[in-house]
Coordinates of C-alpha atoms in Angstrom, one line a residue:
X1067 CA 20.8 20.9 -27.5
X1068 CA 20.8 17.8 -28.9
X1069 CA 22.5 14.3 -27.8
X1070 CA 22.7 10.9 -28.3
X1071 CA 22.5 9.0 -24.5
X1072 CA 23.4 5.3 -23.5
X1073 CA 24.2 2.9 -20.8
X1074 CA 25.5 -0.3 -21.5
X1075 CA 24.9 -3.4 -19.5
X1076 CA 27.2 -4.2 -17.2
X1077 CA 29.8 -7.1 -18.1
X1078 CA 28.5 -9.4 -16.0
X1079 CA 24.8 -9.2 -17.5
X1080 CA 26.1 -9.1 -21.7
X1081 CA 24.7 -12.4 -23.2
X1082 CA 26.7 -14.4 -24.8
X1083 CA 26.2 -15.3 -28.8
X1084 CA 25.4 -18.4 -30.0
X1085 CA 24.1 -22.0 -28.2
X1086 CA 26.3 -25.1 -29.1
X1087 CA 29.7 -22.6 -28.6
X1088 CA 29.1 -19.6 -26.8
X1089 CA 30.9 -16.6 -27.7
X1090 CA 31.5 -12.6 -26.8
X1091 CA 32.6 -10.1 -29.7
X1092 CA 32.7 -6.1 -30.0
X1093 CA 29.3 -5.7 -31.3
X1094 CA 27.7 -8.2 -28.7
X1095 CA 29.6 -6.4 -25.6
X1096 CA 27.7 -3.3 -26.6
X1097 CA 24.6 -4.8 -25.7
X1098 CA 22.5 -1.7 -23.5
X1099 CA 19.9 0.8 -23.8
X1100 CA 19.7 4.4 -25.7
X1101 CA 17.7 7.0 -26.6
X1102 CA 18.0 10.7 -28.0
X1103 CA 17.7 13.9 -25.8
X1104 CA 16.8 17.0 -27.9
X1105 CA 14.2 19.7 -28.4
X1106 CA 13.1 19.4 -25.3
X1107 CA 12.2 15.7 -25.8
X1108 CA 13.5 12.1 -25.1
X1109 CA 12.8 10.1 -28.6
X1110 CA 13.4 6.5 -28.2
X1111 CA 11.6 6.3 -24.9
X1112 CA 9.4 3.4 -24.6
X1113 CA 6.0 3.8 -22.6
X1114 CA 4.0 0.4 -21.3
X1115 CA 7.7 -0.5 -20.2
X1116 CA 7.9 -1.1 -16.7
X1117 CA 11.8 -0.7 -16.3
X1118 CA 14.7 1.5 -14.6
X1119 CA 15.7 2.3 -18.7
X1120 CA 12.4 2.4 -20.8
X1121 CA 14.2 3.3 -23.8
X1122 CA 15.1 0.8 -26.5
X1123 CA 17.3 -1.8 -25.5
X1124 CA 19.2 -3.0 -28.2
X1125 CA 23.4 -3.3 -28.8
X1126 CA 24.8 0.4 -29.1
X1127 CA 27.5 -0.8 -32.3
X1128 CA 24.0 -0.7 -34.3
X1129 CA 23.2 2.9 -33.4
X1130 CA 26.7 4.1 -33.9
X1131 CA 27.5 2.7 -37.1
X1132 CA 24.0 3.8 -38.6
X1133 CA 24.9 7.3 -37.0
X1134 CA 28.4 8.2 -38.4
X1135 CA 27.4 6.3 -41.8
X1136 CA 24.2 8.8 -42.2
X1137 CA 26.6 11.6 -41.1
X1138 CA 27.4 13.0 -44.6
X1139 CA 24.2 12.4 -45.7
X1140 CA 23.1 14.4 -43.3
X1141 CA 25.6 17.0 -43.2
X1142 CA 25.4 17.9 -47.1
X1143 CA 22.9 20.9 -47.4
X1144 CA 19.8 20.3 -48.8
X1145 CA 19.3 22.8 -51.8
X1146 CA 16.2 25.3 -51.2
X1147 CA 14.7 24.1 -53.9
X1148 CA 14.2 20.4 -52.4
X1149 CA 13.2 21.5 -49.0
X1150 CA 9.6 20.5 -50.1
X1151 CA 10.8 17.4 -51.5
X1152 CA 13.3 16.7 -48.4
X1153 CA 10.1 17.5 -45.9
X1154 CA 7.6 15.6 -47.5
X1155 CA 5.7 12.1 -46.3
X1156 CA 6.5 9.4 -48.6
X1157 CA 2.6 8.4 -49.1
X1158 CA 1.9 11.6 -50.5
X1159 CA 3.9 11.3 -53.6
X1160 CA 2.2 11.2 -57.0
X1161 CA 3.6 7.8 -57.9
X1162 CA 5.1 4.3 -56.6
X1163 CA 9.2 4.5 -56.8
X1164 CA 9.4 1.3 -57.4
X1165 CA 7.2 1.3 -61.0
X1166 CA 10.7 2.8 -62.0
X1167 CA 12.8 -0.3 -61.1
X1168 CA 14.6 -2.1 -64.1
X1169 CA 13.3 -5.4 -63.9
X1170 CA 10.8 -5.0 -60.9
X1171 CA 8.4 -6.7 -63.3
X1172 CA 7.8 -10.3 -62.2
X1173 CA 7.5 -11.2 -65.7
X1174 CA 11.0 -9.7 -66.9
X1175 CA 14.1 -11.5 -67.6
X1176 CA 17.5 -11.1 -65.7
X1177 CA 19.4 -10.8 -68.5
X1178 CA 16.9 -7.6 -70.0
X1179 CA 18.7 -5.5 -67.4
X1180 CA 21.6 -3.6 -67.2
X1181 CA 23.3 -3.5 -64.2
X1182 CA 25.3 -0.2 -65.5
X1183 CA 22.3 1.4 -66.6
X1184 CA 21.5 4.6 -64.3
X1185 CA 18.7 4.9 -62.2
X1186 CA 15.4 6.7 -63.5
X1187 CA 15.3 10.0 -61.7
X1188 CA 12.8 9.0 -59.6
X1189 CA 14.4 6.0 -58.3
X1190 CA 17.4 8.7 -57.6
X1191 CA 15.2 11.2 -56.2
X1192 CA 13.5 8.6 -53.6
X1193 CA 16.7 6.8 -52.5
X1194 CA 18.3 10.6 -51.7
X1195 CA 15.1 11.3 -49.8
X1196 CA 15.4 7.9 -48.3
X1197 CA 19.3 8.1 -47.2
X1198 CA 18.4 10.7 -44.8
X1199 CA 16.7 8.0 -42.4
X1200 CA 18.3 6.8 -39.7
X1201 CA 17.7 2.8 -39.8
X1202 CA 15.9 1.0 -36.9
X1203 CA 14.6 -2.0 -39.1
X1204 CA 15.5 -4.0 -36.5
X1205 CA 12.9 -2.6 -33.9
X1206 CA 9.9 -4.2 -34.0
X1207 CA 7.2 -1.0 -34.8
X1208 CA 10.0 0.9 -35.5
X1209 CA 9.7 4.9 -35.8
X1210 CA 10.7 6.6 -38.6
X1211 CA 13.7 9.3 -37.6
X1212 CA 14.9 11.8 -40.3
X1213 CA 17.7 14.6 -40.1
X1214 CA 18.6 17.1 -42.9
X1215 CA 20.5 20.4 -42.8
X1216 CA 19.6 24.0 -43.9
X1217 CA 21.5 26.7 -44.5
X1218 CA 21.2 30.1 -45.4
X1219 CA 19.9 33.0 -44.4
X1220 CA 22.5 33.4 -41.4
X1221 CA 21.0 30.1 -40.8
X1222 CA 22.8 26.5 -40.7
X1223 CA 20.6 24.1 -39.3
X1224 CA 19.7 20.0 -39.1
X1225 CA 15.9 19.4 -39.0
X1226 CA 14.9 16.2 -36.9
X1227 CA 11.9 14.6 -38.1
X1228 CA 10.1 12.1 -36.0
X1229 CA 7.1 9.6 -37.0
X1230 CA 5.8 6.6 -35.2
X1231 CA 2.0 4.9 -34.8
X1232 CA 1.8 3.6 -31.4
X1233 CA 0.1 0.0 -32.5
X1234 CA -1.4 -0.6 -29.0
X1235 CA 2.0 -2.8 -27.9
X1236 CA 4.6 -0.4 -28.4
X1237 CA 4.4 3.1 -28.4
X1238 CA 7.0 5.9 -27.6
X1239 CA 6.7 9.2 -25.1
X1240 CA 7.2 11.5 -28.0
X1241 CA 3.8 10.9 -29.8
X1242 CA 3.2 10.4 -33.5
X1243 CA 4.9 13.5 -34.8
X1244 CA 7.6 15.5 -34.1
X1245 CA 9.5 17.9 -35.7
X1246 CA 12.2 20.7 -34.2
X1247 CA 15.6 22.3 -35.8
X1248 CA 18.9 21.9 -34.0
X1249 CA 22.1 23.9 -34.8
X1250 CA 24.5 21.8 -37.2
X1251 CA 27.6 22.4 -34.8
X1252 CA 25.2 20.9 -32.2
X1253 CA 24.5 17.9 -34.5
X1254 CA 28.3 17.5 -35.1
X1255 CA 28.8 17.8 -31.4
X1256 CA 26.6 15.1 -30.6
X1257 CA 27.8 12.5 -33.0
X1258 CA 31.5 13.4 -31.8
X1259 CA 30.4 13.0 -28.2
X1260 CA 28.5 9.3 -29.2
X1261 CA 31.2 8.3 -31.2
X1262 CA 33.8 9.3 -28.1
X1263 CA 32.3 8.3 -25.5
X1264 CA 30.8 4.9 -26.6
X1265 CA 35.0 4.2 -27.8
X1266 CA 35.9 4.9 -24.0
X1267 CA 33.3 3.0 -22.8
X1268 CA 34.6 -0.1 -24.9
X1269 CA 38.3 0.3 -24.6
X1270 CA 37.8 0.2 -20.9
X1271 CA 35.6 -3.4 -21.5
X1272 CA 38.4 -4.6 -23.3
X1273 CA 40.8 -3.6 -20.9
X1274 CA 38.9 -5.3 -18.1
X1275 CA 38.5 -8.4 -20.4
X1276 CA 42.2 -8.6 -21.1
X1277 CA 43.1 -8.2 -17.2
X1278 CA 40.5 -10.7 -16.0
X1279 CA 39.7 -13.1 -19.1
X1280 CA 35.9 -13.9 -20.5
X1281 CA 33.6 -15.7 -18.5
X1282 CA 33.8 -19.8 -18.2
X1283 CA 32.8 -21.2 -21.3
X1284 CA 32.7 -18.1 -23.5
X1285 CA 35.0 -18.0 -26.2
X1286 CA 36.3 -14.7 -26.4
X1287 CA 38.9 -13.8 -28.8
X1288 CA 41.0 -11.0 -27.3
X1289 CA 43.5 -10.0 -29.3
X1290 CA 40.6 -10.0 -32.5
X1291 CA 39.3 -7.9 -30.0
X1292 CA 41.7 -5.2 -29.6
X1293 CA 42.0 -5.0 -32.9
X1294 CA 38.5 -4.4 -33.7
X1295 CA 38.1 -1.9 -31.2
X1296 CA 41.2 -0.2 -32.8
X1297 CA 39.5 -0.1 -36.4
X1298 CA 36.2 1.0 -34.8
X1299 CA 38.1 4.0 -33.1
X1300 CA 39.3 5.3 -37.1
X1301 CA 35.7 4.9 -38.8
X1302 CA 34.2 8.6 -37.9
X1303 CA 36.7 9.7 -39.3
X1304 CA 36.7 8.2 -42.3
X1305 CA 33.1 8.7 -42.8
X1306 CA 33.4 12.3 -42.3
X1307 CA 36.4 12.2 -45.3
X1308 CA 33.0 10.7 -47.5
X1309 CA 31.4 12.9 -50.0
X1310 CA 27.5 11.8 -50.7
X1311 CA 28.4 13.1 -55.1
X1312 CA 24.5 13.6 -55.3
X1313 CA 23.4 14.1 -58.3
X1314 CA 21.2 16.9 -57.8
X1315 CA 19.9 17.1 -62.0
X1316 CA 18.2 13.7 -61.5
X1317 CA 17.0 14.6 -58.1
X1318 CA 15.5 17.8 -59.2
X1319 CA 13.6 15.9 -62.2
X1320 CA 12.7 13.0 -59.8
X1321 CA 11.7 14.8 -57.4
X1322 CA 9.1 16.9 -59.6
X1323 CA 7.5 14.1 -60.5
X1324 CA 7.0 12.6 -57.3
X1325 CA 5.3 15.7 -56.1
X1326 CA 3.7 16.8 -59.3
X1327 CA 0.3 15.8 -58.1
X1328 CA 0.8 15.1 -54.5
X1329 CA -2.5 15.4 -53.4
X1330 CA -3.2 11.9 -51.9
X1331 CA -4.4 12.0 -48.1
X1332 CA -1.5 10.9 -46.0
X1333 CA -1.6 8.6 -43.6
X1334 CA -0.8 8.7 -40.0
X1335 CA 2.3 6.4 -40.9
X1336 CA 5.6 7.0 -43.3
X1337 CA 8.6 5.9 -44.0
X1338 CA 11.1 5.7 -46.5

């Protein structure tokens, strides 16, 4: 079982954006709290918090759109050739990916490189590796969450792959390390169920908006607000009609040289 939980705040408690002219939009009115239930654990719950929710508490448009936009990603098999590329820790690699950046150089010239040019294979290899993450930059100490799906062998599966070094401050229930499998369908399932639920949740806050107006000096734009609550409701779907076209050559080649002589000890931390 695997499945993405929220609550938002309620209406009353959202906080408006901006000082000099206060204003509500879609993304601000999702303000709440969230976390993920699955494998028999709650990732994204906070410990040292002291609070009714001690997950993270942040605006729920940021982990939706970062979930359905990961979703093919995540969805497109993973060869079984790259599952020891796909599995590995970044600081174990034989080499820096960024040595293989046109123009990374702080001594080279802007017009030496070509913007058309394709990537080295390694640059190829570490972005794929790296577009299986799903983002939470804007968490300070932020873990590091990876999915990626295996099939075969009567098997069709999405591996979740947790990281995270408590720094004293801000730690999280589910340790440093955490790895479990979860059955595609129920992957799929739970992004369905975020992506529905969260849409009801909104559509009735817009409703209650439109019968009762914004608060007293908020600027709220309603109708803008409709319709971006509209659009929001197509984008799964759209995402799901996305094909990754990986080019799996380049991230074969890359990825054999990033692991040709992975030998380096690896740190307690990783990311992408």
């Amino acid at each position: 079982m695997i499945r993405f939980r929220f609550e938002l705040y309620p209406l009353d408690e959202v906080s408006p954006w901006g000082r000099d002219q206060p204003r509500l939009h879609w993304f601000g009115l999702t303000e709440g709290w969230f976390w993920l239930e699955a494998g028999g654990h709650q990732l994204l719950r906070r410990t040292r918090l002291d609070h009714r929710h001690p997950y993270v508490d942040y605006y729920l448009a940021r982990l939706w759109e970062d979930v359905i936009v990961l979703l093919p990603d995540v969805l497109e098999p993973v060869p079984p050739d790259l599952q020891p590329f796909i599995a590995s820790d970044p600081a174990t690699w034989a080499c820096d990916p960024l040595a293989f950046v046109p123009g990374g150089d702080e001594d080279a010239i802007e017009g030496d490189v070509d913007p058309d040019a394709p990537d080295h294979p390694v640059v190829t290899a570490a972005n794929w590796h790296g577009e299986h993450y799903l983002d939470f930059g804007y968490l300070r100490n932020a873990p590091y969450l990876r999915f990626w799906r295996t099939v075969g062998d009567d098997r069709d599966e999405i591996t979740v792959d947790w990281r995270h070094e408590d720094d004293g401050e801000i730690g999280f229930a589910a340790g440093p390390a955490v790895r479990f499998r979860v059955q595609t369908a129920a992957y799929l399932k739970a992004v369905h169920t975020l992506d529905r639920d969260l849409m009801t949740a909104m559509r009735q806050r817009v409703e209650e908006l439109e019968r009762g107006g914004g608060p007293p000096g908020v600027d709220l734009d309603l109708p803008g607000l409709r319709r971006e609550h509209e659009d929001r409701a197509r984008r799964l779907a759209l995402n799901l009609n996305r094909s990754p076209n990986t080019n799996w050559d380049a991230v074969r080649q890359g990825a054999r040289r990033l692991l040709s002589d992975a030998r380096r000890p690896s740190p307690n931390r990783s990311g992408p």
